[in-house]
GROMACS .gro file of C-alpha atoms in nm:
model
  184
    1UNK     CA    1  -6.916   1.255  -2.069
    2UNK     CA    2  -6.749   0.995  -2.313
    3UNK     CA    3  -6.948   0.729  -2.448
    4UNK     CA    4  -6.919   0.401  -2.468
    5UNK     CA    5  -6.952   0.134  -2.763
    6UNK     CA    6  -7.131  -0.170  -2.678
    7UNK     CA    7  -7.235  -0.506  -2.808
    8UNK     CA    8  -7.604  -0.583  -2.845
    9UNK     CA    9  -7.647  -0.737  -2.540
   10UNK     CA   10  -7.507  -0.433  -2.352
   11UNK     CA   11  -7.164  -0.557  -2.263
   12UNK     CA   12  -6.883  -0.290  -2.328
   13UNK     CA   13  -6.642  -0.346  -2.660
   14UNK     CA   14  -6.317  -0.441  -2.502
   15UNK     CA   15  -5.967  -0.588  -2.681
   16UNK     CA   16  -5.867  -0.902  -2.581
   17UNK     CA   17  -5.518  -0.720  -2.648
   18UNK     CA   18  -5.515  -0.625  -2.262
   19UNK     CA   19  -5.481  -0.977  -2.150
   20UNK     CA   20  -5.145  -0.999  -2.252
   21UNK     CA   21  -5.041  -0.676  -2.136
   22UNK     CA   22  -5.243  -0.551  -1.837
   23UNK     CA   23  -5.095  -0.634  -1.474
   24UNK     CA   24  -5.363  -0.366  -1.268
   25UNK     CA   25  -5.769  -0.449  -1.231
   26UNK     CA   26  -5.929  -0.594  -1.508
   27UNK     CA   27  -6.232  -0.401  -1.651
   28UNK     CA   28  -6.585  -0.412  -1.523
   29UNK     CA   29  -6.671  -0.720  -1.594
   30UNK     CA   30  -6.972  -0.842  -1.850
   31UNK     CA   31  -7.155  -1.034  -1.601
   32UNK     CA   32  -7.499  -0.892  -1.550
   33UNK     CA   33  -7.472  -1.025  -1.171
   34UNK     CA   34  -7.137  -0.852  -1.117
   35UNK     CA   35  -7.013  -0.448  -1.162
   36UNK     CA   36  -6.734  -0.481  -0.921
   37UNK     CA   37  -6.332  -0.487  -1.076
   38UNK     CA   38  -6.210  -0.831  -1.055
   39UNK     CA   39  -5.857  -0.807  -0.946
   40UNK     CA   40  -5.596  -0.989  -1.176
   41UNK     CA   41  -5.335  -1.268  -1.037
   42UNK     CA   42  -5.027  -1.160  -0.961
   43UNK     CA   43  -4.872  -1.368  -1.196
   44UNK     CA   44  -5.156  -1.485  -1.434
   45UNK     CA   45  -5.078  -1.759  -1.680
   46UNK     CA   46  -5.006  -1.678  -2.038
   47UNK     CA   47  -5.271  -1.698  -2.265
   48UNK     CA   48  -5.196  -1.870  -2.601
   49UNK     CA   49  -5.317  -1.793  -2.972
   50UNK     CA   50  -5.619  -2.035  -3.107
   51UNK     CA   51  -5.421  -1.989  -3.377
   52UNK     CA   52  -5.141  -2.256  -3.322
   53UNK     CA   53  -5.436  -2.489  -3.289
   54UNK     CA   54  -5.456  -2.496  -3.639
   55UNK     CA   55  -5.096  -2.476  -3.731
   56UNK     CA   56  -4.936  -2.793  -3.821
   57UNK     CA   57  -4.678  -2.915  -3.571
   58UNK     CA   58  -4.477  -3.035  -3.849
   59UNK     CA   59  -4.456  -2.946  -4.242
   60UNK     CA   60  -4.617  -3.167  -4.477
   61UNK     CA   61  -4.312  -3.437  -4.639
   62UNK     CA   62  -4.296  -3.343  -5.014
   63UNK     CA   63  -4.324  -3.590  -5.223
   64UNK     CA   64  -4.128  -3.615  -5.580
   65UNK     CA   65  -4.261  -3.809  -5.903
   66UNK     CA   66  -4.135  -4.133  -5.766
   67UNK     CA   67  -4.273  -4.135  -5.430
   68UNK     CA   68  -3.946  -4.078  -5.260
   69UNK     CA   69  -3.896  -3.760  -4.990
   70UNK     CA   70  -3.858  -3.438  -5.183
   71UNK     CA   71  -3.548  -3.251  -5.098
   72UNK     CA   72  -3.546  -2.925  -4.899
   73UNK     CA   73  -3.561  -2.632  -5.097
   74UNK     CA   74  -3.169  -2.497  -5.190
   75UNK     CA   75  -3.082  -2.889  -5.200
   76UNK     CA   76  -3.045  -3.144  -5.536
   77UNK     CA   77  -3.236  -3.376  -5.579
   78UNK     CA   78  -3.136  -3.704  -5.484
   79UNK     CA   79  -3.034  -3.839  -5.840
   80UNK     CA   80  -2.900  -3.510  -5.959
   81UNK     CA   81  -2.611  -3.637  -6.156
   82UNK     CA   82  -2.306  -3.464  -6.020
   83UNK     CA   83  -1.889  -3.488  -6.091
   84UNK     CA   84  -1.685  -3.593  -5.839
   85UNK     CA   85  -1.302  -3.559  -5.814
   86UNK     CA   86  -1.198  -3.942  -5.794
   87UNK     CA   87  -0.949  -4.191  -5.964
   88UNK     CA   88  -0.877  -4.556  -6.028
   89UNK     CA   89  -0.738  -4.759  -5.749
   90UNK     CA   90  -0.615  -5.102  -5.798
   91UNK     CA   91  -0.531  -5.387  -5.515
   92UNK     CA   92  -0.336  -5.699  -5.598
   93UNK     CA   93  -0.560  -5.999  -5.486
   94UNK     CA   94  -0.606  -6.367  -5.584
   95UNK     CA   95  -0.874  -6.452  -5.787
   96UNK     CA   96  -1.121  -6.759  -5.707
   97UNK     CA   97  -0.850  -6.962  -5.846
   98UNK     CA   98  -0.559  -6.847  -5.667
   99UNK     CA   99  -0.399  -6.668  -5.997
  100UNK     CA  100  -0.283  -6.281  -5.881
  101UNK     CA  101  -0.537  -6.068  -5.983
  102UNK     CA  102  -0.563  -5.682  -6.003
  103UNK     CA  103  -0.837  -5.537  -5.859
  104UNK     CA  104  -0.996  -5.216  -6.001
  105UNK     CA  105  -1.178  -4.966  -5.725
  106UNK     CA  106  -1.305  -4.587  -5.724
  107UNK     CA  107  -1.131  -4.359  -5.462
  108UNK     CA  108  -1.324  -4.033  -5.401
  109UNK     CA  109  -1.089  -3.749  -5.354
  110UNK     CA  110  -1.187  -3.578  -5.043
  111UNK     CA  111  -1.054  -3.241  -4.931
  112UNK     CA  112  -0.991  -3.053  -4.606
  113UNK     CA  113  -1.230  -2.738  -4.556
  114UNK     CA  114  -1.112  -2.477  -4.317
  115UNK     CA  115  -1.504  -2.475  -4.144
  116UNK     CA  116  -1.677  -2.830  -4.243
  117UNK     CA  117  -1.339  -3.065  -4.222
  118UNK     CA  118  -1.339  -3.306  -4.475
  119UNK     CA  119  -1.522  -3.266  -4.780
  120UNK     CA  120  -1.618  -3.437  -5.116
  121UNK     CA  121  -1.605  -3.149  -5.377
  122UNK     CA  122  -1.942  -3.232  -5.640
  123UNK     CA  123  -1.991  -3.037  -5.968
  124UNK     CA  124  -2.302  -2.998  -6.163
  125UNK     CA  125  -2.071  -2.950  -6.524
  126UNK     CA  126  -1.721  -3.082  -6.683
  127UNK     CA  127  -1.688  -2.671  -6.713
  128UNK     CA  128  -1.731  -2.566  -6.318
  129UNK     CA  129  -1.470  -2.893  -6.234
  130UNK     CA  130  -1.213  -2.759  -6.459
  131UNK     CA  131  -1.225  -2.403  -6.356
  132UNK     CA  132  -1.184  -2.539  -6.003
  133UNK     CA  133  -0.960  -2.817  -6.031
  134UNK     CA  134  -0.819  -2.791  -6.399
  135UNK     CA  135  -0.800  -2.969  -6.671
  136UNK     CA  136  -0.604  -3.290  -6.585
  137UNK     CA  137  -0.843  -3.339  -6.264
  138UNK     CA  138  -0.971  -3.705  -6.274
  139UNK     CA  139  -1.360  -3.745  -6.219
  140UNK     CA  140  -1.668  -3.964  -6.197
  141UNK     CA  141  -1.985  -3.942  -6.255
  142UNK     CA  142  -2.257  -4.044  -5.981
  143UNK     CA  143  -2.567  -3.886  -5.816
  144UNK     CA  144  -2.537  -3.657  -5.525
  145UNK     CA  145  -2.766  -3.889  -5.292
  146UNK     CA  146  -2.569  -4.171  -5.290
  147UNK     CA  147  -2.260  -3.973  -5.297
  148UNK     CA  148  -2.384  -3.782  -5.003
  149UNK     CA  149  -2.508  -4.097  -4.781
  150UNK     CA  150  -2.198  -4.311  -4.869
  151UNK     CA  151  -1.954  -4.016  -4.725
  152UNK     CA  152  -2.163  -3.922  -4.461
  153UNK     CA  153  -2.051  -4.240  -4.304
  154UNK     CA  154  -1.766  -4.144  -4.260
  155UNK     CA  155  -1.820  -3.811  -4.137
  156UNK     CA  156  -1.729  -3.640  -4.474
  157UNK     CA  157  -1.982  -3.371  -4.652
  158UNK     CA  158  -2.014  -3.285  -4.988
  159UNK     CA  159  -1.987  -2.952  -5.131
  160UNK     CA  160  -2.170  -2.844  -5.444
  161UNK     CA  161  -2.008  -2.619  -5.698
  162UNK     CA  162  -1.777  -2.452  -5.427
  163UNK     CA  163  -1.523  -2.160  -5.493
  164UNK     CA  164  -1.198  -2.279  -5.529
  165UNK     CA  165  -0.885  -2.048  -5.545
  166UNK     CA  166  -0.697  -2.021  -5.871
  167UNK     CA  167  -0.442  -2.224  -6.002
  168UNK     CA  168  -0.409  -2.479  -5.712
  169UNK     CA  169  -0.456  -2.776  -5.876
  170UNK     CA  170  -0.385  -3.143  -5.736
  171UNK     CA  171  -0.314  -3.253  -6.094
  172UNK     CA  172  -0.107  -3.154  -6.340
  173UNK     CA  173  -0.082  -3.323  -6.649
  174UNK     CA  174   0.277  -3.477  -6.608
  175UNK     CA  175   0.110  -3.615  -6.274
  176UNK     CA  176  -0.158  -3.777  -6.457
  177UNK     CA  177   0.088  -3.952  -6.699
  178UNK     CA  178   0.302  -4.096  -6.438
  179UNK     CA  179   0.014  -4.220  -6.238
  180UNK     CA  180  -0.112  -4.383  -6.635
  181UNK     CA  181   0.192  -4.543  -6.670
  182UNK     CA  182   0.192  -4.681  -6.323
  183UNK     CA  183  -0.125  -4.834  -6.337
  184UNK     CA  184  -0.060  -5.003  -6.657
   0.00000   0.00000   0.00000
């Protein structure tokens, strides 16, 4: 005869393990009042873990020194200071008193990605922009937030530090003396 484990107040040791698994009769039940096998429901409902009861729906928002959102880890932070292939622009305009004016602009360079479309290309040093884009590639200097919510407006992302193949440059330096003397 194989015995049984039981609690202190007599009911068998059972895991709750079978509830999730078991489709036949439960076991005798621990009622004093009752010995006979409760069927189960054909289809009983899924029990659920306690333990998502004390899960948070939602991560807590990191913080960073300033108060502002934290980034997601693998992301810069917001003022990470970042180069970005861009140029001079001018437009002729008037000025306030009607004298032609030229007016100086920045024009971000944006590229065409085989998977994400358009892009803005953003390197974290003078040495990763070169070996991308050589050594006559024109560049600013911003912060990758701004950078990243003033393209995103126009459906552009930004790509940090990507892989770019060798020697396909969009400036050579003969290009970037003609386009000096132009703007002159």
């Amino acid at each position: 005869m194989k015995s049984e484990e039981v609690t202190a107040v007599g009911a068998p040791i059972r895991s709750h393990i079978s509830d999730y698994a078991e489709t036949g009769p439960a076991e005798p039940s621990a009622k004093a009042d009752s010995s006979a096998l409760e069927p189960r429901p054909s289809n009983p409902e899924p029990r659920r873990s306690r333990l998502l009861d004390y899960a948070e729906a939602e991560p807590p928002v990191l913080r960073d020194a300033e108060g502002r959102q934290a980034p997601k880890p693998g992301v810069p932070a917001y003022h990470t200071p970042v180069l970005v292939p861009a140029h001079p622009r001018y437009v002729d305009a008037l000025d306030a008193s009607g004298r032609p004016t030229r007016v100086p602009f920045i024009a971000y360079e944006l590229f065409e990605h085989p998977t994400d479309g358009t892009v803005a290309l953003a390197f974290t040093t003078p040495a990763r922009l070169v070996a991308a884009l050589g050594e006559a590639q024109p560049w600013v200097a911003t912060s990758i937030g701004p950078l990243a919510e003033g393209v995103r407006e126009h459906g552009v992302t930004v790509r940090v530090d990507p892989r770019v193949a060798p020697g396909h440059h969009n400036w050579q330096p003969d290009d970037l003396a003609a386009y000096a003397r132009e703007v002159r």
